[in-house]
PDB file of C-alpha atoms in Angstrom:
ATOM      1  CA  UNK A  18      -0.365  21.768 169.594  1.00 72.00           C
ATOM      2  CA  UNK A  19      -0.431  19.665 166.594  1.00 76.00           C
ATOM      3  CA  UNK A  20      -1.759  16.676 168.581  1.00 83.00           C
ATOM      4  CA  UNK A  21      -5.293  15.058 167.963  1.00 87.00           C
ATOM      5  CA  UNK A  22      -5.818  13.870 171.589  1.00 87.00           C
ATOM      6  CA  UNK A  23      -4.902  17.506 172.707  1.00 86.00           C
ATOM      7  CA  UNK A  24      -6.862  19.163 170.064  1.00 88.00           C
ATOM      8  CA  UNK A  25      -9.763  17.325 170.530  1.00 90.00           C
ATOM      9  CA  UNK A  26      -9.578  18.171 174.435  1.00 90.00           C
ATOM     10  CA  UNK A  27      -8.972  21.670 174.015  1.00 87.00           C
ATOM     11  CA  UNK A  28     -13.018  20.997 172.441  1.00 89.00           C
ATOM     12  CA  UNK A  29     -14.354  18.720 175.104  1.00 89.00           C
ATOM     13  CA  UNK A  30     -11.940  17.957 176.929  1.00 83.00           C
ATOM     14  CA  UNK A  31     -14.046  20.407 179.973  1.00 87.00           C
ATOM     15  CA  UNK A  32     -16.186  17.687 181.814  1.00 91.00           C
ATOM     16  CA  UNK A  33     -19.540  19.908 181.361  1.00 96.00           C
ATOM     17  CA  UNK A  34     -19.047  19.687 177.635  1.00 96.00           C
ATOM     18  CA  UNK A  35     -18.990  15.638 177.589  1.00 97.00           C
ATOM     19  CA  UNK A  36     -22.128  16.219 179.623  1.00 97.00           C
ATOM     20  CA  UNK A  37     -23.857  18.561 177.356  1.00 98.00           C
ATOM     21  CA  UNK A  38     -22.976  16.326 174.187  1.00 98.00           C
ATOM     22  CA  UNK A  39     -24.219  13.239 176.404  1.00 97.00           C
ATOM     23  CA  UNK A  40     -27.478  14.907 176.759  1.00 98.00           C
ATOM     24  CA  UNK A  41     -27.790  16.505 173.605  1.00 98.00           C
ATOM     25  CA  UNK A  42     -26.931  12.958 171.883  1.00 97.00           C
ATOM     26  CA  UNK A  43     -29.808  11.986 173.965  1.00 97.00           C
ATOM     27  CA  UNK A  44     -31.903  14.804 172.261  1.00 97.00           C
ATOM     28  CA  UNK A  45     -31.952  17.735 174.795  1.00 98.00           C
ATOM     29  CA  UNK A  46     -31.734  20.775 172.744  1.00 98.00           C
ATOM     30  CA  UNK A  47     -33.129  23.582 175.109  1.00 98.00           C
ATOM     31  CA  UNK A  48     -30.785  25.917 177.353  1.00 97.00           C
ATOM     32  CA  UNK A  49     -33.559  24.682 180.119  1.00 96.00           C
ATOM     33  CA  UNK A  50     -33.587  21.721 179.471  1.00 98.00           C
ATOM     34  CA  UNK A  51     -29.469  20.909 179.975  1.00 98.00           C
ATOM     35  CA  UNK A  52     -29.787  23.121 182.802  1.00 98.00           C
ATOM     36  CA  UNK A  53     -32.214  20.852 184.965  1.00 97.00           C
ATOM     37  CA  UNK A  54     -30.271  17.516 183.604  1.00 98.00           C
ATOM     38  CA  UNK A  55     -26.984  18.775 184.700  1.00 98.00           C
ATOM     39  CA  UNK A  56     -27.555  20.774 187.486  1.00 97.00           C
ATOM     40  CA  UNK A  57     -25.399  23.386 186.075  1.00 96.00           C
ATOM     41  CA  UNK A  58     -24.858  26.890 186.791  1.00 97.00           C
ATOM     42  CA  UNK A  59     -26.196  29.159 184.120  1.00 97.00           C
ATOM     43  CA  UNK A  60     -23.218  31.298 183.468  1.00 97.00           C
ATOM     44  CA  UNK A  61     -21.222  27.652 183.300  1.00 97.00           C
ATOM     45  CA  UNK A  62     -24.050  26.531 181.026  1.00 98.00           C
ATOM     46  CA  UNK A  63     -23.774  29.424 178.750  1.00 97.00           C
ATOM     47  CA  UNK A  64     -19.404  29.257 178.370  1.00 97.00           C
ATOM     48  CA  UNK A  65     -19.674  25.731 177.891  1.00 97.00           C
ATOM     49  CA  UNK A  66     -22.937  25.841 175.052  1.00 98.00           C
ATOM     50  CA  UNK A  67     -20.491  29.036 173.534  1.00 97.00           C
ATOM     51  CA  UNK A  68     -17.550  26.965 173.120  1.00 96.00           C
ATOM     52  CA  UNK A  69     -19.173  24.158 171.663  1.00 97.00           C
ATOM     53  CA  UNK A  70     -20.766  26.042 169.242  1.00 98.00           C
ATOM     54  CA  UNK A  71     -17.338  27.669 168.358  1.00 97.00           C
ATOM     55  CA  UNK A  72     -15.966  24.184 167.923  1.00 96.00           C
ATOM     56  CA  UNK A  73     -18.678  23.255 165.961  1.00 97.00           C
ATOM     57  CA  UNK A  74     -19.574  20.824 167.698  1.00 98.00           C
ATOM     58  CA  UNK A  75     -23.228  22.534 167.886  1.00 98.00           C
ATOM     59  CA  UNK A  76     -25.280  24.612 166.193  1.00 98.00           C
ATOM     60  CA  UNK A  77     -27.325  27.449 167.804  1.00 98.00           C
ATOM     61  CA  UNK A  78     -30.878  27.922 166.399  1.00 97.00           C
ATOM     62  CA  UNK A  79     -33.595  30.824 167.503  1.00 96.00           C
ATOM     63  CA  UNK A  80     -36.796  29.112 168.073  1.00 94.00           C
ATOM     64  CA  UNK A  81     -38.274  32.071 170.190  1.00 94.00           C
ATOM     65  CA  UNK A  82     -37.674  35.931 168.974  1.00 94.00           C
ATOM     66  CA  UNK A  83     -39.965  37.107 172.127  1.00 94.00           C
ATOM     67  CA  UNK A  84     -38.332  36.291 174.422  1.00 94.00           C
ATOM     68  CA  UNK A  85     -34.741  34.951 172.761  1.00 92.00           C
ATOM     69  CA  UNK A  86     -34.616  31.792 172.699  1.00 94.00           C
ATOM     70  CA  UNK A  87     -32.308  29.472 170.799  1.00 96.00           C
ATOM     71  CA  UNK A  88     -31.908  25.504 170.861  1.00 97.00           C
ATOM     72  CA  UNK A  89     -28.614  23.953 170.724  1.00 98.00           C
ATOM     73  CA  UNK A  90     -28.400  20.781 168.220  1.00 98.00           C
ATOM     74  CA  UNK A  91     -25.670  18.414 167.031  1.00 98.00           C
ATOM     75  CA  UNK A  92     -23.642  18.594 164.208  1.00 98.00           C
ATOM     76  CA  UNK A  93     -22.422  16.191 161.705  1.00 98.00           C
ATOM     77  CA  UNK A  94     -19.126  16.959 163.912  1.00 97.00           C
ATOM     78  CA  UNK A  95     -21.040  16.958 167.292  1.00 98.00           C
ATOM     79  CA  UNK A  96     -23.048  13.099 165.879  1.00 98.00           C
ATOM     80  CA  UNK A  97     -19.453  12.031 165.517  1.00 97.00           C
ATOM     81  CA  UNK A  98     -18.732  12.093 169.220  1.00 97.00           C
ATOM     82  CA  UNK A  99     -21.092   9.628 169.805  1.00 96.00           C
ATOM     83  CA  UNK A 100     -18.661   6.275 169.682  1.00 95.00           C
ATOM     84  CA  UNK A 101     -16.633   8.697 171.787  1.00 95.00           C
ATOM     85  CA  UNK A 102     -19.904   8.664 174.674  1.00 96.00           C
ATOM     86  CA  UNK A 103     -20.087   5.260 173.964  1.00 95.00           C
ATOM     87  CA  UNK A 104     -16.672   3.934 174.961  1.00 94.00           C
ATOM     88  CA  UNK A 105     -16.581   6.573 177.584  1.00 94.00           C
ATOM     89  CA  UNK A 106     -19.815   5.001 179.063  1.00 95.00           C
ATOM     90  CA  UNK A 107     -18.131   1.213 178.578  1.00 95.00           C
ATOM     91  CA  UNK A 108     -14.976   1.751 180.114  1.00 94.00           C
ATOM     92  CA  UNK A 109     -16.657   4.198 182.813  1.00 95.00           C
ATOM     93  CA  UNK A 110     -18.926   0.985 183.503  1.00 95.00           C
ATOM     94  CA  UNK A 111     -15.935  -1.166 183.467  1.00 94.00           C
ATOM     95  CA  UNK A 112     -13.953   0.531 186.073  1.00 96.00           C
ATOM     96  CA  UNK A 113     -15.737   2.619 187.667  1.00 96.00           C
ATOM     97  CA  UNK A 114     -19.157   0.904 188.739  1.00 94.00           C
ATOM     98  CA  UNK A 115     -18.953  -1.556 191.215  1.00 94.00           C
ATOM     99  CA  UNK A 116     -22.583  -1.337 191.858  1.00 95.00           C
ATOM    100  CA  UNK A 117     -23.021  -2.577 188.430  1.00 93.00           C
ATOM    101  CA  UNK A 118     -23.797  -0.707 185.221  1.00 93.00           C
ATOM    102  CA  UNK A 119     -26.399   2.544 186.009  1.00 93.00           C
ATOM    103  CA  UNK A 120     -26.541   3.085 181.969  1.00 95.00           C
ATOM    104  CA  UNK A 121     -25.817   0.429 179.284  1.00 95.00           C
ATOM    105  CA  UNK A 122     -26.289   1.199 175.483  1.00 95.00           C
ATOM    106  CA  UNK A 123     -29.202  -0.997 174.091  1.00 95.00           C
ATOM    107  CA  UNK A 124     -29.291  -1.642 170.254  1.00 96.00           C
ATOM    108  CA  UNK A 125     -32.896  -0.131 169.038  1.00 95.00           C
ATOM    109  CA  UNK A 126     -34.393  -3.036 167.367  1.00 97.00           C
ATOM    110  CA  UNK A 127     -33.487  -6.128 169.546  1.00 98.00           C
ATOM    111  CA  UNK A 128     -32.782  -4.702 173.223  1.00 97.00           C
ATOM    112  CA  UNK A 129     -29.657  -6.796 173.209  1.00 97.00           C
ATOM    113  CA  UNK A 130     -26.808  -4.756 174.593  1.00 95.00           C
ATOM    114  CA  UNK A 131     -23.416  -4.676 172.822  1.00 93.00           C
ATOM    115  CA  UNK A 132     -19.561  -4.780 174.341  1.00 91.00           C
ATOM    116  CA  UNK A 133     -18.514  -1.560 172.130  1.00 92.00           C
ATOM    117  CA  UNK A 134     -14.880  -1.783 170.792  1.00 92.00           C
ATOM    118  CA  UNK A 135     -12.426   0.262 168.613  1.00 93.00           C
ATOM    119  CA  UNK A 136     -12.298  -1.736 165.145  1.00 94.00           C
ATOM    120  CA  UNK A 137     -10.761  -1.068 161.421  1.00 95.00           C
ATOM    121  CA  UNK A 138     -13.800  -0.443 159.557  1.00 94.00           C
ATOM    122  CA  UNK A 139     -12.044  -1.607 156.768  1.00 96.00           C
ATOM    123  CA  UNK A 140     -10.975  -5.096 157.963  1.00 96.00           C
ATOM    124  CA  UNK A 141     -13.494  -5.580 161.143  1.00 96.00           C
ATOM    125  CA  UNK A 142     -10.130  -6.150 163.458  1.00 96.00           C
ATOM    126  CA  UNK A 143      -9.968  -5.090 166.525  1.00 95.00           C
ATOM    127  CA  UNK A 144      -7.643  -2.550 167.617  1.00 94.00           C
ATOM    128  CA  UNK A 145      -5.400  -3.446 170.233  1.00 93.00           C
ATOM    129  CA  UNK A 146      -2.390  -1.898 171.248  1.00 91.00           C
ATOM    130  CA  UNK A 147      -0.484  -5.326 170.853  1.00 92.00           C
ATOM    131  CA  UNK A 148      -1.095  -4.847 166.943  1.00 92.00           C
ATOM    132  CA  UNK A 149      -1.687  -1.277 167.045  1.00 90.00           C
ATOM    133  CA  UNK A 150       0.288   2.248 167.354  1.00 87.00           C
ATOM    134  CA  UNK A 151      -0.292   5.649 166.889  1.00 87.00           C
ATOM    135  CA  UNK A 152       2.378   6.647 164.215  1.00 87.00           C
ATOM    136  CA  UNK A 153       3.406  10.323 162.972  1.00 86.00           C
ATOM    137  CA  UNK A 154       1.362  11.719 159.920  1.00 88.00           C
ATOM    138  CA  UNK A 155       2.165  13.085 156.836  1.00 90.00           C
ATOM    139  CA  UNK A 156       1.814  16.649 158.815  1.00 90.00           C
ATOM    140  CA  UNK A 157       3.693  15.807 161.967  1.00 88.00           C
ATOM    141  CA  UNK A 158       6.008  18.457 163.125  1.00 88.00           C
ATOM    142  CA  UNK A 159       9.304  17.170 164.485  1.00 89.00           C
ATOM    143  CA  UNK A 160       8.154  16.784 168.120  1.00 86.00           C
ATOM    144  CA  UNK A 161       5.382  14.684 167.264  1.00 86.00           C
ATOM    145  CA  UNK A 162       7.688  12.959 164.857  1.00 86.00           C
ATOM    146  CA  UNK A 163       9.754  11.724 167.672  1.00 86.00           C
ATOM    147  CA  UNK A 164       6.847  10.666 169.988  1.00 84.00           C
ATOM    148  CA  UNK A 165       5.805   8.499 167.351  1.00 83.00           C
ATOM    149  CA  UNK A 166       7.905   7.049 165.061  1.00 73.00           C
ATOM    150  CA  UNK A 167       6.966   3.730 163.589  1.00 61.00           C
ATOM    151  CA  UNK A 168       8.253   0.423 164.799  1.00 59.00           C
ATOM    152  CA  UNK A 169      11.469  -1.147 162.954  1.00 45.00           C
ATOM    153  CA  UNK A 170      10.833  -3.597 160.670  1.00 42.00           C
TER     154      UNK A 170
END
């Protein structure tokens, strides 16, 4: 499917694979070491490490030769899921805590924690759906064409 959204869920779109880039974005690299955090079953563990390495997402890296054993660390494409985590963690607290947060994001230097958004790097605004649409790119096929087609002038 020529889709973004469903080609970037056929990658992660598995919930143990948001997991595994959660952790690994919090710098577990070690088969053992996502194992414990998640809880995970180790056949699970190793389909859902597998894929992401397909999808580039991570790369695989022998640390051991006796016994095998490899570490699993981002990419530049895996790093770039990060503002993905980060919304995901915003909206999750949003909606989905009424407890109150059990994880906020924390800028390094001051403590202070931001309200992460979707902006135009180019002009700093905000994306909103009120000025904002997804649109049909220069290699939509007709399908996509007709789910979006831009708005009449």
């Amino acid at each position: 499917m020529p889709c973004p959204v469903a080609r970037s869920l056929e990658r992660v779109g598995e919930w143990w694979s948001i997991l595994i880039l959660r952790d690994a974005s919090l710098g577990l690299t070690r088969f053992d070491q996502f194992q414990r955090s998640l809880d995970i079953s180790p056949n699970m563990l190793t389909r859902r490490l597998n894929a992401l390495v397909d999808a580039d997402l991570l790369e695989r890296r022998r640390y051991s030769i006796r016994p095998p054993r490899d570490e699993y660390i981002l990419t530049e494409k895996g790093r770039d899921f990060w503002p993905v985590l980060c919304s995901l963690l915003a909206w999750g607290n949003k909606h989905f805590a009424p407890e109150g947060p059990s994880v906020v994001i924390i800028n390094r230097k001051t403590g202070q924690q931001p309200d992460p958004v979707v902006i135009d790097r180019h002009t700093g605004q905000l994306l909103t759906p009120s000025d904002f649409q997804a649109a049909a790119g220069p290699a939509a096929d007709k399908a996509t064409q007709g789910r979006h087609s831009y708005p009449s002038q």
